[in-house]
Amino acid sequence: MPQISQFAESWYAASQIFWVLLTFGFVFLVIGRGMLPKVEATVDARDRKVADDLAAAKAAHSAADQIEESYRQQSDASRAAAQKAVTEAKDKAARDAEKRLAKVESELAEKQSAAEADIAAARTSAMAEIESVATEAASDLVAKLSGVKVAAADAKAAVKAVLHG
């Protein structure tokens, strides 16, 4: 191969080998001792930063989960309290309505009793007037038809017997 033969012909001098070794040694020292530690330190710092960020993210996620759970518990407690308040308000409204209804019913019962008493009094009064009018009418009728004058007590007794009997 011509590349290998060229290499052997051009690399025969020891000075060239020395300079190649010196150059490679210099490059090794500069890169290996100077740049490589800086690159490794940068990579390590980046790895630490990523690990710290991941840990912070996990902590934040955990804190967010706790806050969310706390929010859910507070929301459930608030919902239960609101439901209880609504139930209590409905119960109170029902009790108030029952009280008002009982009051109205008692007022209506009183009015009905008073109205029935008024009706009974009016009936008694009307019956008394009817008896009185019927007694006078019967006396007048008997007097006109037969010409006999009937005593007021007899006419009244006859009217009572017909009306009540």
PDB file of C-alpha atoms in Angstrom:
ATOM      1  CA  MET A   1       0.000   0.000   0.000  1.00  0.00           C
ATOM      2  CA  PRO A   2       1.365   3.305  -0.941  1.00  0.00           C
ATOM      3  CA  GLN A   3       0.032   5.131   2.162  1.00  0.00           C
ATOM      4  CA  ILE A   4       1.940   2.855   4.508  1.00  0.00           C
ATOM      5  CA  SER A   5       5.114   3.037   2.520  1.00  0.00           C
ATOM      6  CA  GLN A   6       4.882   6.835   2.447  1.00  0.00           C
ATOM      7  CA  PHE A   7       4.387   6.880   6.168  1.00  0.00           C
ATOM      8  CA  ALA A   8       7.434   4.756   6.791  1.00  0.00           C
ATOM      9  CA  GLU A   9       9.572   6.942   4.513  1.00  0.00           C
ATOM     10  CA  SER A  10       8.474  10.263   6.040  1.00  0.00           C
ATOM     11  CA  TRP A  11       8.668   9.165   9.675  1.00  0.00           C
ATOM     12  CA  TYR A  12      12.151   7.852   9.813  1.00  0.00           C
ATOM     13  CA  ALA A  13      13.680  10.727  11.613  1.00  0.00           C
ATOM     14  CA  ALA A  14      13.780  10.609  15.365  1.00  0.00           C
ATOM     15  CA  SER A  15      13.328  14.345  15.608  1.00  0.00           C
ATOM     16  CA  GLN A  16       9.976  14.098  13.934  1.00  0.00           C
ATOM     17  CA  ILE A  17       8.935  11.364  16.344  1.00  0.00           C
ATOM     18  CA  PHE A  18      10.121  13.548  19.212  1.00  0.00           C
ATOM     19  CA  TRP A  19       8.078  16.503  18.019  1.00  0.00           C
ATOM     20  CA  VAL A  20       5.024  14.351  17.422  1.00  0.00           C
ATOM     21  CA  LEU A  21       5.313  12.947  20.941  1.00  0.00           C
ATOM     22  CA  LEU A  22       5.925  16.403  22.358  1.00  0.00           C
ATOM     23  CA  THR A  23       2.920  17.817  20.483  1.00  0.00           C
ATOM     24  CA  PHE A  24       0.686  14.931  21.557  1.00  0.00           C
ATOM     25  CA  GLY A  25       1.938  15.288  25.116  1.00  0.00           C
ATOM     26  CA  PHE A  26       1.258  19.017  25.092  1.00  0.00           C
ATOM     27  CA  VAL A  27      -2.215  18.484  23.634  1.00  0.00           C
ATOM     28  CA  PHE A  28      -2.848  15.744  26.234  1.00  0.00           C
ATOM     29  CA  LEU A  29      -1.798  18.036  29.070  1.00  0.00           C
ATOM     30  CA  VAL A  30      -3.760  21.009  27.805  1.00  0.00           C
ATOM     31  CA  ILE A  31      -6.886  19.020  27.079  1.00  0.00           C
ATOM     32  CA  GLY A  32      -6.565  16.315  29.738  1.00  0.00           C
ATOM     33  CA  ARG A  33      -5.386  18.501  32.603  1.00  0.00           C
ATOM     34  CA  GLY A  34      -6.777  21.891  31.683  1.00  0.00           C
ATOM     35  CA  MET A  35      -9.957  21.584  29.691  1.00  0.00           C
ATOM     36  CA  LEU A  36     -11.240  18.162  30.700  1.00  0.00           C
ATOM     37  CA  PRO A  37     -11.633  19.002  34.418  1.00  0.00           C
ATOM     38  CA  LYS A  38     -13.516  22.183  33.479  1.00  0.00           C
ATOM     39  CA  VAL A  39     -15.788  20.239  31.147  1.00  0.00           C
ATOM     40  CA  GLU A  40     -16.317  17.553  33.791  1.00  0.00           C
ATOM     41  CA  ALA A  41     -17.029  20.216  36.422  1.00  0.00           C
ATOM     42  CA  THR A  42     -19.531  21.850  34.072  1.00  0.00           C
ATOM     43  CA  VAL A  43     -21.209  18.504  33.351  1.00  0.00           C
ATOM     44  CA  ASP A  44     -21.263  17.663  37.073  1.00  0.00           C
ATOM     45  CA  ALA A  45     -22.703  21.099  37.896  1.00  0.00           C
ATOM     46  CA  ARG A  46     -25.327  20.630  35.219  1.00  0.00           C
ATOM     47  CA  ASP A  47     -26.172  17.156  36.548  1.00  0.00           C
ATOM     48  CA  ARG A  48     -26.438  18.549  40.083  1.00  0.00           C
ATOM     49  CA  LYS A  49     -28.610  21.402  38.834  1.00  0.00           C
ATOM     50  CA  VAL A  50     -30.878  18.985  36.950  1.00  0.00           C
ATOM     51  CA  ALA A  51     -31.063  16.691  39.987  1.00  0.00           C
ATOM     52  CA  ASP A  52     -31.812  19.658  42.259  1.00  0.00           C
ATOM     53  CA  ASP A  53     -34.450  20.931  39.842  1.00  0.00           C
ATOM     54  CA  LEU A  54     -36.027  17.473  39.671  1.00  0.00           C
ATOM     55  CA  ALA A  55     -36.039  17.247  43.459  1.00  0.00           C
ATOM     56  CA  ALA A  56     -37.570  20.727  43.695  1.00  0.00           C
ATOM     57  CA  ALA A  57     -40.157  19.757  41.076  1.00  0.00           C
ATOM     58  CA  LYS A  58     -41.019  16.587  43.010  1.00  0.00           C
ATOM     59  CA  ALA A  59     -41.300  18.609  46.227  1.00  0.00           C
ATOM     60  CA  ALA A  60     -43.470  21.198  44.490  1.00  0.00           C
ATOM     61  CA  HIS A  61     -45.627  18.429  43.006  1.00  0.00           C
ATOM     62  CA  SER A  62     -46.000  16.850  46.434  1.00  0.00           C
ATOM     63  CA  ALA A  63     -46.869  20.229  47.970  1.00  0.00           C
ATOM     64  CA  ALA A  64     -49.377  20.850  45.188  1.00  0.00           C
ATOM     65  CA  ASP A  65     -50.966  17.448  45.853  1.00  0.00           C
ATOM     66  CA  GLN A  66     -51.237  18.293  49.556  1.00  0.00           C
ATOM     67  CA  ILE A  67     -52.739  21.693  48.778  1.00  0.00           C
ATOM     68  CA  GLU A  68     -55.185  20.091  46.353  1.00  0.00           C
ATOM     69  CA  GLU A  69     -56.193  17.509  48.963  1.00  0.00           C
ATOM     70  CA  SER A  70     -56.607  20.277  51.546  1.00  0.00           C
ATOM     71  CA  TYR A  71     -58.719  22.231  49.052  1.00  0.00           C
ATOM     72  CA  ARG A  72     -60.877  19.167  48.395  1.00  0.00           C
ATOM     73  CA  GLN A  73     -61.390  18.629  52.112  1.00  0.00           C
ATOM     74  CA  GLN A  74     -62.278  22.291  52.641  1.00  0.00           C
ATOM     75  CA  SER A  75     -64.600  22.179  49.637  1.00  0.00           C
ATOM     76  CA  ASP A  76     -66.303  19.051  50.960  1.00  0.00           C
ATOM     77  CA  ALA A  77     -66.626  20.612  54.417  1.00  0.00           C
ATOM     78  CA  SER A  78     -68.037  23.825  52.922  1.00  0.00           C
ATOM     79  CA  ARG A  79     -70.457  21.861  50.775  1.00  0.00           C
ATOM     80  CA  ALA A  80     -71.609  19.867  53.815  1.00  0.00           C
ATOM     81  CA  ALA A  81     -72.011  23.055  55.870  1.00  0.00           C
ATOM     82  CA  ALA A  82     -74.002  24.688  53.075  1.00  0.00           C
ATOM     83  CA  GLN A  83     -76.200  21.605  52.753  1.00  0.00           C
ATOM     84  CA  LYS A  84     -76.761  21.624  56.518  1.00  0.00           C
ATOM     85  CA  ALA A  85     -77.639  25.343  56.444  1.00  0.00           C
ATOM     86  CA  VAL A  86     -80.103  24.759  53.598  1.00  0.00           C
ATOM     87  CA  THR A  87     -81.691  21.861  55.479  1.00  0.00           C
ATOM     88  CA  GLU A  88     -81.965  23.928  58.659  1.00  0.00           C
ATOM     89  CA  ALA A  89     -83.460  26.839  56.733  1.00  0.00           C
ATOM     90  CA  LYS A  90     -86.018  24.534  55.106  1.00  0.00           C
ATOM     91  CA  ASP A  91     -86.904  23.025  58.484  1.00  0.00           C
ATOM     92  CA  LYS A  92     -87.261  26.454  60.061  1.00  0.00           C
ATOM     93  CA  ALA A  93     -89.405  27.659  57.172  1.00  0.00           C
ATOM     94  CA  ALA A  94     -91.595  24.563  57.502  1.00  0.00           C
ATOM     95  CA  ARG A  95     -91.986  25.126  61.259  1.00  0.00           C
ATOM     96  CA  ASP A  96     -92.823  28.798  60.702  1.00  0.00           C
ATOM     97  CA  ALA A  97     -95.353  27.863  58.030  1.00  0.00           C
ATOM     98  CA  GLU A  98     -96.929  25.309  60.364  1.00  0.00           C
ATOM     99  CA  LYS A  99     -97.181  27.921  63.133  1.00  0.00           C
ATOM    100  CA  ARG A 100     -98.771  30.441  60.777  1.00  0.00           C
ATOM    101  CA  LEU A 101    -101.121  27.788  59.425  1.00  0.00           C
ATOM    102  CA  ALA A 102    -102.155  26.762  62.954  1.00  0.00           C
ATOM    103  CA  LYS A 103    -102.747  30.424  63.839  1.00  0.00           C
ATOM    104  CA  VAL A 104    -104.821  30.998  60.707  1.00  0.00           C
ATOM    105  CA  GLU A 105    -106.771  27.788  61.339  1.00  0.00           C
ATOM    106  CA  SER A 106    -107.534  28.839  64.911  1.00  0.00           C
ATOM    107  CA  GLU A 107    -108.624  32.291  63.704  1.00  0.00           C
ATOM    108  CA  LEU A 108    -110.820  30.670  61.068  1.00  0.00           C
ATOM    109  CA  ALA A 109    -112.281  28.293  63.669  1.00  0.00           C
ATOM    110  CA  GLU A 110    -113.064  31.269  65.923  1.00  0.00           C
ATOM    111  CA  LYS A 111    -114.651  33.143  63.015  1.00  0.00           C
ATOM    112  CA  GLN A 112    -116.644  30.041  62.068  1.00  0.00           C
ATOM    113  CA  SER A 113    -117.849  29.596  65.652  1.00  0.00           C
ATOM    114  CA  ALA A 114    -118.826  33.255  65.803  1.00  0.00           C
ATOM    115  CA  ALA A 115    -120.567  32.997  62.417  1.00  0.00           C
ATOM    116  CA  GLU A 116    -122.444  29.853  63.514  1.00  0.00           C
ATOM    117  CA  ALA A 117    -123.493  31.614  66.733  1.00  0.00           C
ATOM    118  CA  ASP A 118    -124.668  34.619  64.685  1.00  0.00           C
ATOM    119  CA  ILE A 119    -126.576  32.301  62.340  1.00  0.00           C
ATOM    120  CA  ALA A 120    -128.189  30.485  65.291  1.00  0.00           C
ATOM    121  CA  ALA A 121    -129.163  33.813  66.851  1.00  0.00           C
ATOM    122  CA  ALA A 122    -130.510  35.043  63.526  1.00  0.00           C
ATOM    123  CA  ARG A 123    -132.451  31.790  63.073  1.00  0.00           C
ATOM    124  CA  THR A 124    -133.916  32.071  66.576  1.00  0.00           C
ATOM    125  CA  SER A 125    -134.827  35.695  65.959  1.00  0.00           C
ATOM    126  CA  ALA A 126    -136.263  34.863  62.542  1.00  0.00           C
ATOM    127  CA  MET A 127    -138.272  31.977  63.994  1.00  0.00           C
ATOM    128  CA  ALA A 128    -139.606  34.272  66.709  1.00  0.00           C
ATOM    129  CA  GLU A 129    -140.599  36.855  64.093  1.00  0.00           C
ATOM    130  CA  ILE A 130    -142.107  34.160  61.890  1.00  0.00           C
ATOM    131  CA  GLU A 131    -144.132  32.879  64.848  1.00  0.00           C
ATOM    132  CA  SER A 132    -145.263  36.374  65.642  1.00  0.00           C
ATOM    133  CA  VAL A 133    -146.168  37.168  62.024  1.00  0.00           C
ATOM    134  CA  ALA A 134    -147.783  33.745  61.542  1.00  0.00           C
ATOM    135  CA  THR A 135    -149.792  34.183  64.752  1.00  0.00           C
ATOM    136  CA  GLU A 136    -151.120  37.572  63.602  1.00  0.00           C
ATOM    137  CA  ALA A 137    -151.799  36.253  60.108  1.00  0.00           C
ATOM    138  CA  ALA A 138    -153.608  33.186  61.458  1.00  0.00           C
ATOM    139  CA  SER A 139    -155.765  35.352  63.775  1.00  0.00           C
ATOM    140  CA  ASP A 140    -156.614  37.731  60.948  1.00  0.00           C
ATOM    141  CA  LEU A 141    -157.304  34.880  58.535  1.00  0.00           C
ATOM    142  CA  VAL A 142    -159.599  33.044  60.940  1.00  0.00           C
ATOM    143  CA  ALA A 143    -161.383  36.321  61.743  1.00  0.00           C
ATOM    144  CA  LYS A 144    -161.927  37.142  58.075  1.00  0.00           C
ATOM    145  CA  LEU A 145    -162.917  33.661  57.002  1.00  0.00           C
ATOM    146  CA  SER A 146    -165.154  32.598  59.874  1.00  0.00           C
ATOM    147  CA  GLY A 147    -165.833  35.894  61.566  1.00  0.00           C
ATOM    148  CA  VAL A 148    -164.743  34.435  64.912  1.00  0.00           C
ATOM    149  CA  LYS A 149    -162.121  36.276  66.847  1.00  0.00           C
ATOM    150  CA  VAL A 150    -159.359  33.929  68.077  1.00  0.00           C
ATOM    151  CA  ALA A 151    -157.442  34.652  71.250  1.00  0.00           C
ATOM    152  CA  ALA A 152    -153.783  35.525  70.725  1.00  0.00           C
ATOM    153  CA  ALA A 153    -152.646  32.696  73.028  1.00  0.00           C
ATOM    154  CA  ASP A 154    -154.663  30.111  71.093  1.00  0.00           C
ATOM    155  CA  ALA A 155    -153.349  31.381  67.750  1.00  0.00           C
ATOM    156  CA  LYS A 156    -149.815  31.308  69.079  1.00  0.00           C
ATOM    157  CA  ALA A 157    -150.216  27.710  70.362  1.00  0.00           C
ATOM    158  CA  ALA A 158    -151.617  26.602  66.996  1.00  0.00           C
ATOM    159  CA  VAL A 159    -148.763  28.221  65.051  1.00  0.00           C
ATOM    160  CA  LYS A 160    -146.175  26.630  67.390  1.00  0.00           C
ATOM    161  CA  ALA A 161    -147.778  23.216  66.912  1.00  0.00           C
ATOM    162  CA  VAL A 162    -147.602  23.549  63.134  1.00  0.00           C
ATOM    163  CA  LEU A 163    -144.073  25.005  63.013  1.00  0.00           C
ATOM    164  CA  HIS A 164    -142.431  22.718  65.586  1.00  0.00           C
ATOM    165  CA  GLY A 165    -144.376  19.710  65.228  1.00  0.00           C
TER     166      GLY A 165
END
